[in-house]
Amino acid sequence: MSFVSNFNKNTIRDKTYLCLSPDENSLTKDYLIKGDEVIILEETKDKIWQKIAYINRKGKILVRWVKILK
């Protein structure tokens, strides 16, 4: 069993910019594109932000926050 199986996985639907914290003022130049798969690590109580982990093609793990658009 993989340790990742305990987390929720999701697929990005549209280009999504990443933040360093659950705050739009911490926006980075980094983004994910449609089809990228992420692991949801945490969610704010108001369910507006999710902390995600993304593993890029080089195997580097990137942990950032994304704002949930409904």
XYZ file of C-alpha atoms in Angstrom:
70
model
C 0.000 0.000 0.000
C 1.304 3.447 -0.921
C 1.286 6.224 1.656
C -0.391 8.417 -0.963
C -3.530 6.262 -0.900
C -4.582 7.876 2.394
C -4.993 11.278 0.744
C -7.613 12.610 -1.655
C -6.438 12.843 -5.241
C -7.828 15.284 -7.775
C -7.274 16.399 -11.365
C -6.894 20.055 -12.319
C -9.698 21.244 -14.665
C -8.294 24.632 -15.739
C -5.049 26.586 -15.455
C -4.629 27.174 -11.719
C -2.126 29.531 -10.109
C -0.436 28.483 -6.878
C -0.031 30.437 -3.635
C 2.463 30.103 -0.784
C -0.325 30.436 1.798
C -4.140 30.492 1.708
C -4.149 34.146 0.677
C -4.311 35.748 -2.786
C -1.495 38.121 -1.764
C 0.893 35.141 -1.732
C 0.314 34.311 -5.417
C 3.347 32.835 -7.201
C 4.238 32.577 -10.885
C 3.794 28.793 -10.643
C 0.664 27.180 -12.028
C -0.859 23.836 -12.909
C -2.627 22.999 -16.148
C -5.672 20.948 -17.101
C -5.016 17.270 -16.490
C -2.321 17.690 -13.817
C -2.948 15.356 -10.898
C -2.585 16.605 -7.333
C -2.948 15.237 -3.832
C -5.118 17.271 -1.463
C -3.316 17.550 1.872
C -5.466 20.033 3.746
C -8.475 22.317 3.357
C -9.401 25.539 5.138
C -12.504 25.441 7.339
C -14.382 27.704 4.913
C -13.511 25.273 2.072
C -12.135 28.092 -0.099
C -8.482 26.975 -0.116
C -6.779 23.595 -0.445
C -3.171 22.734 0.274
C -2.003 20.433 -2.516
C 1.054 18.412 -3.427
C 2.122 18.036 -7.052
C 4.927 15.835 -8.334
C 6.478 17.272 -11.490
C 8.061 15.322 -14.362
C 11.466 15.474 -12.661
C 10.027 13.924 -9.489
C 10.195 17.131 -7.439
C 7.338 17.565 -4.959
C 5.738 20.997 -4.912
C 3.443 21.861 -1.982
C 1.311 24.981 -2.441
C -2.182 26.389 -1.867
C -4.913 26.743 -4.497
C -8.163 28.682 -4.313
C -11.229 26.582 -5.047
C -13.453 28.033 -7.750
C -16.991 26.686 -7.809
